XYZ file of C-alpha atoms in Angstrom:
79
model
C -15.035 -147.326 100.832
C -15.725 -150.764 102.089
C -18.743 -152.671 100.781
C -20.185 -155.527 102.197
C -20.471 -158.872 101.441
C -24.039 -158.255 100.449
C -23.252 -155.512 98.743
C -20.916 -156.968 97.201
C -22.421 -159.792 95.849
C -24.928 -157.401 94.228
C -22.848 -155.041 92.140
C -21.104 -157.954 90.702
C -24.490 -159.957 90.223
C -25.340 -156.267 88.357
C -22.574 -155.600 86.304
C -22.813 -159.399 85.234
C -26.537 -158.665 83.817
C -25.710 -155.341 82.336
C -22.807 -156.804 80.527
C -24.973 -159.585 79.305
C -28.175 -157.688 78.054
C -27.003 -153.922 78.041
C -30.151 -153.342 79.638
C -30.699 -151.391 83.223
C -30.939 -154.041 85.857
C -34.175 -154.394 88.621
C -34.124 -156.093 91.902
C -36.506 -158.350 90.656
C -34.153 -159.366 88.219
C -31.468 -159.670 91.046
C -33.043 -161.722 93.332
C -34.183 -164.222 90.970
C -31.055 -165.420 90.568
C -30.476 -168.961 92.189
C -27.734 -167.763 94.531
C -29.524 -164.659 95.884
C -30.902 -165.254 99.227
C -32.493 -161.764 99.684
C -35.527 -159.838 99.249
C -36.225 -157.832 96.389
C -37.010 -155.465 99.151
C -33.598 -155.348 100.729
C -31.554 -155.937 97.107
C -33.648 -151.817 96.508
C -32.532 -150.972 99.528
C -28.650 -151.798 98.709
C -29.044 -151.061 95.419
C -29.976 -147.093 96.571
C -26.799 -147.022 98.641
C -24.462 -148.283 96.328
C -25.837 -145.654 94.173
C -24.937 -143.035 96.830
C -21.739 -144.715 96.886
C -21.178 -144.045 93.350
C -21.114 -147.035 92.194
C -24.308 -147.397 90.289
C -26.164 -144.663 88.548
C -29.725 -144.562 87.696
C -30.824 -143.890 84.225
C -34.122 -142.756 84.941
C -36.996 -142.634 87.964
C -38.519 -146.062 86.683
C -35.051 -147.520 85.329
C -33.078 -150.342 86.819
C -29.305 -149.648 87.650
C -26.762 -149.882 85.852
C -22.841 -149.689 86.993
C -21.013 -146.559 86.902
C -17.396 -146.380 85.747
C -16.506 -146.369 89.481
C -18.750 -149.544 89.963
C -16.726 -151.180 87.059
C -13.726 -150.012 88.537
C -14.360 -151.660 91.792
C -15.827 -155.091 89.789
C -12.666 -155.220 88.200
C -10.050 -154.818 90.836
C -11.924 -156.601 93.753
C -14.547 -158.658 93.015
């Protein structure tokens, strides 16, 4: 599975959050940080295929994302 830079740079910027505030993460929350250039928009958009991927699940319909053990998996060894 090869991710993107973009994609990439969101997991980790996710599993940084969840970490932090053990708390399901939102693009809004994403894309407020000062080094994300993109869209809340387009961080949804990757954030629903990285959940394809595995690599995030969603808790519930409303919920943010939070990493799955694959996700942390892939946080640890690559990124």
């Amino acid at each position: 599975m090869e991710l993107t830079d973009r994609q990439k740079q969101i997991l980790r910027a996710i599993v940084d959050i969840y970490v932090s505030t053990a708390e399901p993460v939102g693009s809004k929350a994403i894309a407020a940080l000062p080094d994300m250039k993109f869209s809340s928009a387009t961080i949804r958009n990757e954030m629903a295929d990285l959940t394809q991927m595995g690599l995030l699940e969603q808790p519930h319909t409303s919920a943010g994302r939070i990493p799955s053990p694959a996700g942390y998996r892939l946080y640890i060894d690559e990124l």
